[in-house]
Short mmCIF file of C-alpha atoms in Angstrom, two decimals:
data_model
loop_
_atom_site.label_atom_id
_atom_site.label_comp_id
_atom_site.label_asym_id
_atom_site.label_seq_id
_atom_site.Cartn_x
_atom_site.Cartn_y
_atom_site.Cartn_z
CA MET O 1 51.72 -27.89 10.73
CA SER O 2 54.49 -30.19 10.38
CA THR O 3 53.74 -33.91 9.52
CA TYR O 4 54.42 -37.41 10.31
CA ALA O 5 53.53 -40.78 9.20
CA THR O 6 53.08 -44.11 11.45
CA VAL O 7 54.41 -47.92 10.83
CA VAL O 8 52.27 -50.31 12.28
CA THR O 9 53.33 -53.89 13.19
CA LEU O 10 50.95 -56.53 13.49
CA GLY O 11 52.13 -58.35 16.75
CA ASP O 12 51.24 -61.37 18.83
CA PHE O 13 49.18 -58.83 20.89
CA GLY O 14 47.55 -56.92 18.74
CA PRO O 15 48.85 -54.05 15.90
CA TRP O 16 50.98 -51.53 17.34
CA ILE O 17 52.90 -48.24 16.06
CA SER O 18 56.50 -49.39 15.84
CA LYS O 19 57.87 -46.30 13.90
CA ILE O 20 56.95 -42.67 13.73
CA VAL O 21 58.28 -41.02 10.38
CA VAL O 22 58.70 -37.21 10.98
CA ASP O 23 58.87 -35.10 7.94
CA LEU O 24 61.83 -32.61 7.89
CA PRO O 25 62.07 -29.43 5.69
CA CYS O 26 65.71 -30.27 5.03
CA GLU O 27 67.88 -33.31 4.05
CA VAL O 28 69.96 -35.01 7.32
CA ARG O 29 72.53 -37.59 7.45
CA ALA O 30 72.82 -40.47 9.96
CA SER O 31 75.54 -38.49 11.73
CA GLU O 32 73.48 -35.73 12.51
CA VAL O 33 70.29 -37.45 14.05
CA ALA O 34 69.96 -38.88 17.77
CA ALA O 35 67.08 -40.26 19.69
CA ASP O 36 67.15 -37.82 22.30
CA ALA O 37 66.88 -35.04 19.77
CA PHE O 38 62.83 -36.03 19.91
CA ASN O 39 60.19 -36.02 22.40
CA VAL O 40 57.19 -38.42 21.86
CA TYR O 41 53.68 -37.49 23.34
CA CYS O 42 50.73 -39.69 22.33
CA ALA O 43 46.71 -39.50 23.83
CA ARG O 44 44.70 -42.01 22.68
CA PHE O 45 41.09 -41.62 21.67
CA GLU O 46 37.89 -43.55 21.25
CA PRO O 47 36.60 -43.94 17.67
CA THR O 48 33.70 -41.30 18.74
CA GLY O 49 36.54 -39.03 19.41
CA GLU O 50 36.25 -38.85 23.11
CA PRO O 51 39.20 -39.68 25.21
CA LEU O 52 40.12 -43.33 25.82
CA MET O 53 39.78 -43.96 29.69
CA ARG O 54 41.24 -46.92 31.16
CA LYS O 55 41.46 -48.29 34.65
CA GLU O 56 44.85 -50.10 34.94
CA ARG O 57 45.38 -53.01 37.30
CA GLY O 58 45.58 -51.82 40.96
CA ALA O 59 44.31 -48.43 40.02
CA ASP O 60 41.11 -47.24 41.94
CA HIS O 61 39.86 -45.01 38.93
CA ALA O 62 39.88 -44.93 34.98
CA VAL O 63 42.40 -42.08 33.43
CA HIS O 64 42.83 -40.77 30.06
CA THR O 65 45.37 -43.25 28.15
CA ALA O 66 48.03 -40.44 27.50
CA GLY O 67 51.67 -39.91 28.07
CA TYR O 68 55.44 -39.92 26.90
CA VAL O 69 56.64 -42.70 24.80
CA PRO O 70 60.51 -43.45 24.77
CA VAL O 71 62.43 -43.08 21.32
CA LEU O 72 64.49 -46.15 21.13
CA ALA O 73 66.33 -45.32 17.82
CA ALA O 74 66.36 -42.45 15.35
CA TYR O 75 67.83 -42.42 11.66
CA PRO O 76 67.03 -41.04 8.27
CA CYS O 77 64.60 -43.14 6.12
CA ASP O 78 62.20 -42.92 3.34
CA GLU O 79 58.86 -41.56 3.26
CA LYS O 80 57.48 -45.12 4.83
CA GLY O 81 60.29 -45.70 7.29
CA GLY O 82 62.79 -47.68 5.51
CA ARG O 83 66.31 -46.77 6.65
CA ALA O 84 68.61 -44.78 4.55
CA SER O 85 71.98 -43.09 4.90
CA ALA O 86 70.64 -39.52 4.17
CA GLY O 87 66.87 -38.25 3.59
CA SER O 88 64.29 -35.54 4.60
CA HIS O 89 62.55 -37.92 6.59
CA VAL O 90 63.62 -39.65 10.16
CA ALA O 91 62.30 -42.77 11.77
CA LEU O 92 61.72 -42.97 15.40
CA GLU O 93 61.61 -46.16 16.57
CA VAL O 94 59.26 -46.59 19.64
CA PRO O 95 58.48 -49.64 22.07
CA GLU O 96 55.33 -51.93 22.12
CA VAL O 97 53.66 -50.01 25.10
CA ARG O 98 50.09 -49.31 26.04
CA LEU O 99 50.15 -45.89 24.29
CA THR O 100 51.41 -47.46 20.84
CA LYS O 101 48.61 -49.93 20.70
CA ARG O 102 46.08 -49.25 17.97
CA VAL O 103 43.35 -51.74 19.20
CA GLU O 104 41.67 -51.51 22.72
CA GLY O 105 39.51 -54.11 24.23
CA GLY O 106 39.40 -57.79 25.03
CA VAL O 107 38.40 -61.33 23.95
CA MET O 108 34.69 -60.22 24.04
CA GLY O 109 35.05 -57.16 22.09
CA SER O 110 37.66 -54.84 20.78
CA ARG O 111 37.82 -51.70 18.64
CA TYR O 112 40.43 -49.62 16.79
CA VAL O 113 41.49 -46.31 18.48
CA GLU O 114 42.98 -43.24 17.35
CA ASN O 115 46.51 -42.51 18.48
CA ARG O 116 47.19 -38.75 18.43
CA ILE O 117 50.77 -38.14 18.38
CA ARG O 118 52.75 -35.14 18.83
CA VAL O 119 56.64 -34.96 18.21
CA THR O 120 58.64 -32.13 19.46
CA GLN O 121 62.31 -31.69 18.31
CA LEU O 122 64.47 -30.77 21.54
CA ALA O 123 67.75 -30.55 19.69
CA PRO O 124 68.88 -28.79 16.52
CA VAL O 125 69.07 -31.05 13.42
CA CYS O 126 71.90 -29.96 11.32
CA GLY O 127 71.77 -30.34 7.33
CA ASP O 128 73.72 -28.71 4.73
CA GLY O 129 72.12 -25.43 5.60
CA ASP O 130 71.35 -23.78 8.87
CA PRO O 131 70.12 -26.24 11.72
CA VAL O 132 66.48 -26.71 11.91
CA CYS O 133 65.29 -26.21 15.58
CA GLY O 134 62.09 -26.64 17.46
CA LEU O 135 59.84 -27.99 15.21
CA VAL O 136 56.51 -29.81 16.54
CA PHE O 137 55.09 -32.63 14.32
CA ASP O 138 51.35 -33.14 14.70
CA GLY O 139 49.78 -33.78 11.60
CA LEU O 140 49.35 -37.49 10.63
CA ARG O 141 50.29 -37.80 7.06
CA GLU O 142 49.45 -41.46 6.33
CA GLU O 143 49.66 -44.80 8.15
CA TYR O 144 51.57 -47.69 6.68
CA THR O 145 51.32 -51.57 7.34
CA PRO O 146 53.63 -53.47 5.66
CA GLN O 147 52.24 -56.64 6.53
CA LEU O 148 49.11 -55.89 4.94
CA ALA O 149 50.56 -56.04 1.26
CA GLY O 150 48.23 -58.30 -0.69
CA TRP O 151 45.41 -58.04 1.55
CA LYS O 152 42.05 -56.47 0.55
CA ASN O 153 38.33 -56.04 1.90
CA ALA O 154 35.20 -56.89 0.22
CA GLN O 155 31.36 -57.85 1.10
CA GLN O 156 29.30 -61.14 0.20
CA LYS O 157 27.39 -60.55 -2.79
CA THR O 158 24.48 -62.41 -2.35
CA PRO O 159 22.88 -62.77 1.08
CA VAL O 160 21.70 -65.73 2.97
CA ASP O 161 18.79 -65.23 5.09
CA GLY O 162 19.29 -61.60 4.89
CA ILE O 163 22.75 -61.73 5.91
CA SER O 164 25.61 -60.42 3.81
CA LEU O 165 29.02 -60.99 5.44
CA GLU O 166 32.02 -58.55 5.00
CA TYR O 167 35.45 -60.23 4.87
CA GLY O 168 39.19 -59.46 4.14
CA TYR O 169 41.15 -61.76 2.01
CA PHE O 170 44.75 -62.02 0.98
CA GLU O 171 45.75 -62.91 -2.80
CA PRO O 172 48.86 -64.60 -3.34
CA SER O 173 51.17 -63.61 -6.34
CA PHE O 174 51.16 -66.21 -8.83
CA GLU O 175 54.43 -65.00 -10.23
CA PRO O 176 57.57 -67.32 -9.83
CA ARG O 177 58.96 -67.13 -6.16
CA PRO O 178 62.61 -65.62 -6.32
CA VAL O 179 65.26 -67.60 -4.36
CA PRO O 180 68.83 -66.44 -3.39
CA PHE O 181 70.79 -68.55 -5.80
CA GLY O 182 69.25 -70.17 -9.29
CA GLU O 183 66.07 -69.50 -11.17
CA PRO O 184 62.87 -68.50 -9.35
CA VAL O 185 60.69 -71.45 -8.45
CA PRO O 186 57.17 -71.53 -10.01
CA VAL O 187 54.31 -71.40 -7.88
CA PRO O 188 51.02 -73.46 -8.09
CA GLN O 189 48.51 -71.58 -10.43
CA LYS O 190 45.58 -73.19 -8.38
CA ALA O 191 46.41 -72.37 -4.76
CA ALA O 192 44.97 -73.65 -1.50
CA LEU O 193 42.31 -71.48 0.43
CA LEU O 194 42.82 -71.00 3.77
CA VAL O 195 39.41 -69.72 5.67
CA TYR O 196 40.10 -68.48 9.15
CA LEU O 197 37.54 -67.52 11.64
CA HIS O 198 38.06 -64.80 14.25
CA GLY O 199 37.16 -64.82 17.83
CA ALA O 200 34.49 -63.02 19.71
CA GLY O 201 36.44 -59.79 20.03
CA GLU O 202 36.87 -59.34 16.35
CA GLY O 203 33.32 -59.53 15.38
CA ARG O 204 31.52 -56.11 13.83
CA GLY O 205 29.27 -55.71 16.78
CA GLU O 206 28.56 -52.04 17.66
CA THR O 207 31.52 -50.61 15.65
CA THR O 208 30.81 -48.56 12.54
CA GLY O 209 32.97 -47.56 9.63
CA GLU O 210 35.87 -49.62 10.29
CA GLY O 211 35.54 -52.60 8.00
CA PRO O 212 36.73 -56.15 8.58
CA ALA O 213 40.13 -55.20 9.04
CA ARG O 214 40.15 -55.82 12.67
CA ALA O 215 39.21 -59.51 11.94
CA TYR O 216 42.61 -60.35 10.49
CA THR O 217 44.65 -57.78 12.34
CA GLY O 218 43.57 -58.04 15.87
CA ASN O 219 44.97 -61.29 16.60
CA ARG O 220 47.54 -61.68 13.65
CA VAL O 221 45.80 -63.84 11.46
CA THR O 222 47.77 -62.07 8.99
CA ALA O 223 50.77 -64.47 9.68
CA LEU O 224 49.05 -66.65 7.16
CA SER O 225 50.17 -64.50 4.38
CA GLN O 226 53.61 -64.53 5.42
CA ASN O 227 56.45 -66.74 5.30
CA PRO O 228 56.89 -69.61 6.54
CA ILE O 229 53.50 -70.43 6.31
CA GLN O 230 52.74 -69.47 2.74
CA GLY O 231 56.01 -71.77 1.96
CA TYR O 232 54.53 -74.71 3.03
CA PHE O 233 51.68 -74.12 0.41
CA GLY O 234 54.39 -73.75 -2.37
CA GLY O 235 54.60 -70.05 -1.95
CA ALA O 236 51.12 -69.07 -2.61
CA ALA O 237 47.73 -69.65 -0.68
CA TRP O 238 44.75 -67.69 -0.38
CA VAL O 239 43.59 -66.31 2.93
CA LEU O 240 39.83 -65.57 3.63
CA VAL O 241 38.84 -63.90 6.74
CA PRO O 242 35.00 -63.27 7.09
CA GLN O 243 33.65 -61.15 9.91
CA SER O 244 30.59 -61.91 12.11
CA PRO O 245 28.06 -59.14 12.65
CA THR O 246 27.67 -60.72 16.18
CA PHE O 247 29.12 -63.92 17.32
CA TRP O 248 29.74 -66.91 15.55
CA MET O 249 27.86 -69.11 18.42
CA ASP O 250 24.95 -66.79 17.68
CA ASN O 251 22.00 -69.30 17.57
CA GLY O 252 19.22 -66.55 16.73
CA LYS O 253 18.17 -66.72 20.36
CA GLU O 254 21.56 -66.51 22.57
CA GLN O 255 24.58 -65.33 21.12
CA MET O 256 26.98 -67.34 23.26
CA GLY O 257 25.11 -70.36 24.01
CA ARG O 258 26.24 -74.16 24.11
CA SER O 259 23.82 -75.34 21.83
CA ASN O 260 26.53 -75.94 19.06
CA GLU O 261 24.02 -74.10 16.39
CA SER O 262 24.80 -71.16 14.50
CA ILE O 263 22.64 -68.81 12.27
CA TYR O 264 26.06 -68.07 10.53
CA ALA O 265 26.77 -71.70 8.94
CA PRO O 266 24.87 -71.41 5.72
CA VAL O 267 26.01 -67.77 5.05
CA LEU O 268 29.76 -68.64 5.67
CA LYS O 269 29.34 -71.83 3.24
CA ALA O 270 27.74 -69.62 0.90
CA LEU O 271 30.26 -67.10 1.07
CA ILE O 272 33.00 -69.64 0.66
CA ASP O 273 31.21 -71.09 -2.43
CA GLU O 274 31.03 -67.56 -3.94
CA PHE O 275 34.54 -66.56 -3.28
CA VAL O 276 35.90 -69.76 -4.82
CA ALA O 277 33.62 -69.19 -8.09
CA GLU O 278 35.06 -65.68 -8.27
CA HIS O 279 38.50 -66.81 -8.11
CA ALA O 280 38.23 -70.23 -9.90
CA ASP O 281 41.10 -69.63 -12.06
CA HIS O 282 43.42 -69.98 -9.08
CA VAL O 283 41.84 -71.66 -6.29
CA ASP O 284 42.15 -75.32 -5.87
CA PRO O 285 38.63 -76.67 -4.49
CA ASP O 286 40.03 -79.78 -3.14
CA ARG O 287 42.52 -77.62 -0.66
CA ILE O 288 40.18 -75.71 1.10
CA ILE O 289 41.48 -75.48 4.88
CA VAL O 290 39.30 -73.99 7.75
CA GLY O 291 40.51 -72.98 10.95
CA GLY O 292 39.34 -70.41 13.75
CA LEU O 293 40.12 -69.20 17.49
CA SER O 294 37.81 -69.52 20.29
CA ASN O 295 34.21 -68.49 18.88
CA GLY O 296 35.74 -69.09 15.41
CA GLY O 297 37.04 -72.55 16.61
CA PHE O 298 33.46 -73.49 17.33
CA MET O 299 32.37 -72.08 14.00
CA THR O 300 35.34 -74.32 12.02
CA LEU O 301 33.85 -77.32 13.85
CA ARG O 302 30.21 -76.43 12.86
CA LEU O 303 31.19 -76.17 9.35
CA VAL O 304 33.12 -79.31 8.98
CA ARG O 305 30.34 -81.00 10.82
CA ASP O 306 27.56 -79.62 8.38
CA TYR O 307 29.64 -80.04 5.20
CA PRO O 308 31.49 -83.27 5.73
CA GLY O 309 34.04 -83.75 3.01
CA PHE O 310 33.82 -80.30 1.82
CA PHE O 311 37.23 -79.28 3.89
CA ALA O 312 40.51 -80.63 3.40
CA VAL O 313 41.31 -80.29 6.96
CA ALA O 314 40.17 -78.26 9.98
CA ALA O 315 42.31 -76.25 12.58
CA PRO O 316 40.27 -75.17 15.52
CA CYS O 317 42.00 -73.59 18.41
CA CYS O 318 40.48 -73.28 21.81
CA ALA O 319 37.30 -74.29 20.47
CA PRO O 320 33.93 -74.63 22.64
CA TRP O 321 32.15 -77.50 21.44
CA TYR O 322 29.90 -78.81 24.09
CA ASN O 323 28.47 -82.31 24.69
CA ALA O 324 29.24 -83.81 21.32
CA THR O 325 26.59 -86.49 20.15
CA GLU O 326 27.56 -89.75 18.27
CA GLU O 327 26.33 -87.94 15.31
CA ASP O 328 28.57 -85.09 15.94
CA VAL O 329 31.29 -87.46 16.18
CA GLU O 330 30.63 -89.33 12.90
CA LEU O 331 30.13 -86.35 10.80
CA LEU O 332 33.42 -84.73 12.26
CA ALA O 333 35.34 -87.51 11.76
CA LYS O 334 34.93 -87.36 8.36
CA THR O 335 37.79 -84.40 8.03
CA PRO O 336 41.03 -84.63 9.48
CA VAL O 337 41.45 -82.17 12.40
CA TRP O 338 44.02 -80.82 14.53
CA PHE O 339 43.16 -79.28 17.60
CA THR O 340 44.96 -76.66 19.75
CA HIS O 341 44.20 -75.98 23.23
CA SER O 342 45.97 -75.20 26.94
CA LYS O 343 45.46 -76.76 29.84
CA GLY O 344 44.86 -73.62 31.91
CA ASP O 345 42.34 -72.11 29.38
CA GLU O 346 40.16 -69.68 31.61
CA LEU O 347 37.37 -69.47 29.23
CA VAL O 348 36.83 -72.83 27.38
CA ALA O 349 36.96 -75.61 29.74
CA VAL O 350 38.94 -78.40 28.26
CA ASP O 351 37.23 -81.52 30.22
CA GLU O 352 33.93 -80.06 28.74
CA THR O 353 35.27 -79.46 25.23
CA VAL O 354 38.42 -80.61 23.43
CA LEU O 355 39.22 -83.29 25.75
CA PRO O 356 36.08 -85.67 25.43
CA LEU O 357 35.85 -84.50 21.54
CA TYR O 358 39.22 -85.66 20.77
CA ALA O 359 38.77 -88.86 22.75
CA ALA O 360 35.61 -89.61 20.78
CA LEU O 361 37.19 -88.95 17.57
CA LYS O 362 40.37 -90.80 18.29
CA ALA O 363 38.03 -93.84 19.02
CA ALA O 364 36.01 -93.45 15.97
CA GLY O 365 39.39 -93.62 14.01
CA ALA O 366 39.27 -90.01 12.85
CA ASP O 367 42.49 -88.52 11.69
CA VAL O 368 42.81 -86.33 14.58
CA HIS O 369 45.66 -84.49 16.34
CA CYS O 370 45.69 -82.18 19.58
CA THR O 371 48.76 -79.94 20.59
CA TYR O 372 47.98 -79.51 24.20
CA PHE O 373 49.92 -76.73 25.91
CA ASP O 374 50.34 -76.47 30.09
CA HIS O 375 49.91 -72.83 29.83
CA VAL O 376 50.81 -69.94 27.35
CA GLU O 377 54.02 -68.02 27.60
CA ASP O 378 56.15 -66.48 24.96
CA LEU O 379 58.19 -68.78 22.73
CA THR O 380 59.54 -66.28 20.57
CA GLY O 381 62.14 -64.64 22.74
CA VAL O 382 60.69 -61.15 22.39
CA TYR O 383 58.09 -60.64 25.37
CA ARG O 384 59.75 -60.95 28.80
CA GLU O 385 58.66 -60.62 32.64
CA PRO O 386 60.24 -58.07 34.76
CA ASP O 387 62.55 -60.83 35.84
CA GLY O 388 63.72 -62.04 32.57
CA ARG O 389 61.37 -64.92 32.12
CA PRO O 390 59.17 -65.71 29.45
CA LEU O 391 55.93 -63.30 29.65
CA ARG O 392 53.10 -65.49 30.55
CA THR O 393 49.66 -64.62 29.36
CA PHE O 394 46.32 -65.55 29.71
CA ASN O 395 46.07 -69.30 28.83
CA HIS O 396 42.92 -68.87 26.38
CA GLY O 397 45.32 -67.06 23.91
CA VAL O 398 46.92 -70.22 22.72
CA TRP O 399 46.29 -68.89 19.21
CA ILE O 400 49.71 -67.10 19.54
CA HIS O 401 51.33 -70.48 19.37
CA GLN O 402 49.27 -71.39 16.47
CA PHE O 403 49.96 -68.44 14.39
CA ASN O 404 53.82 -68.82 15.40
CA ASP O 405 53.84 -72.26 13.96
CA PHE O 406 54.83 -73.76 17.40
CA CYS O 407 51.99 -76.34 17.27
CA ARG O 408 54.09 -79.47 16.53
CA THR O 409 53.12 -82.41 18.71
CA ASP O 410 50.07 -84.52 19.73
CA MET O 411 48.29 -85.05 23.04
CA ASP O 412 50.87 -87.39 24.01
CA GLY O 413 54.03 -85.40 23.13
CA THR O 414 54.94 -87.41 20.35
CA ASN O 415 55.51 -85.44 16.60
CA VAL O 416 52.85 -85.50 14.41
CA VAL O 417 54.28 -87.61 11.21
CA VAL O 418 53.37 -87.13 7.43
CA GLY O 419 55.18 -89.42 5.05
CA GLY O 420 57.77 -90.41 7.76
CA GLU O 421 58.62 -86.71 8.74
CA PRO O 422 57.88 -84.59 11.57
CA VAL O 423 55.61 -81.70 10.67
CA GLY O 424 53.83 -78.67 12.23
CA LEU O 425 50.10 -77.80 12.01
CA TRP O 426 50.45 -75.78 9.05
CA GLU O 427 52.82 -77.88 7.02
CA TRP O 428 50.27 -80.72 8.04
CA CYS O 429 47.48 -78.48 6.63
CA ALA O 430 49.31 -78.48 3.37
CA ARG O 431 50.32 -82.07 3.18
CA VAL O 432 47.49 -83.94 4.31
#
């Protein structure tokens, strides 16, 4: 069996295989490798091992998600896909398409799937010896995800009400930060802690044996561990991502109700306290920031309401908080809040949630902002419609803009200003 490795990229629309690294029995140079020398076939399977059946838009029945994936480029590389002038590994760059997606599902539930790949060599690859011909690579050696450097998984040690949460966390480096010119820049030895709460689709649910990785990879929460967001915090900020066993909106009677109650609020607070205590030497307890998307946006507000003054700031995204009471507003107003929402949100009606709550907090004199998008479309220049326009996606997915650091204006379209300088959401979180 000839082997291959995959390189996974964590993108705006979930994790996907961006490179396939085939392991050759000989060394080759760049001039001896061509994209059309390899054929890539991929079939996707459920965690149970069953074929992944999917009904595409416009189809009348579901079919197994399987087929051929084009090779965009090929070149010698190291064992993890890093480009080289020569080597015994070849990287095959492949596009972000359904077949290369590592996660399947939607906003109400998702799961990691298995991508079974077979690479067939169609043309000879010449090394210093005889040409290598007709190899088939169908044994997965390893999967690499470079953006997960520094991430670890753990579990809450002390249960609350019988609940112990699994979580992922990013541990920053406290070594001086290198710069292109001059001496390395020191980083703060007590760093901010960013607590981010996933949406409904990334909860544990019925998934077993997977761990909490989906909570921080399904919607690219890992952007918080990358530059420039880390740079706003002096080059070092912890990121803590708990995973809900059900939904954060679970009040013990209904899992997705409008009661604004949750059985998980005391559990989460205990987990945060436990995490801070375990890393007391390097966590600044005065700079604990909480944010979350959709279901996690609700949970962000729930924590801020229940523990006023504990969090430095809050960043709820498309948050479903209904029928805010005077007491809700009074308690929420004690913490600076920056909302993110979209006018066309299909799941969380703005006139029942963010608009009245924002207005009430504003009237109460709270430090509150809201970046309000007309719709959600790609602002990175990466994703395009067939006619070349920016790709339009569902308007509930406004967290895409939050993770890309595109939240920079208030409800009235003016810049949010700190110290006389316009700032975006994450810089605001670091400076308020």
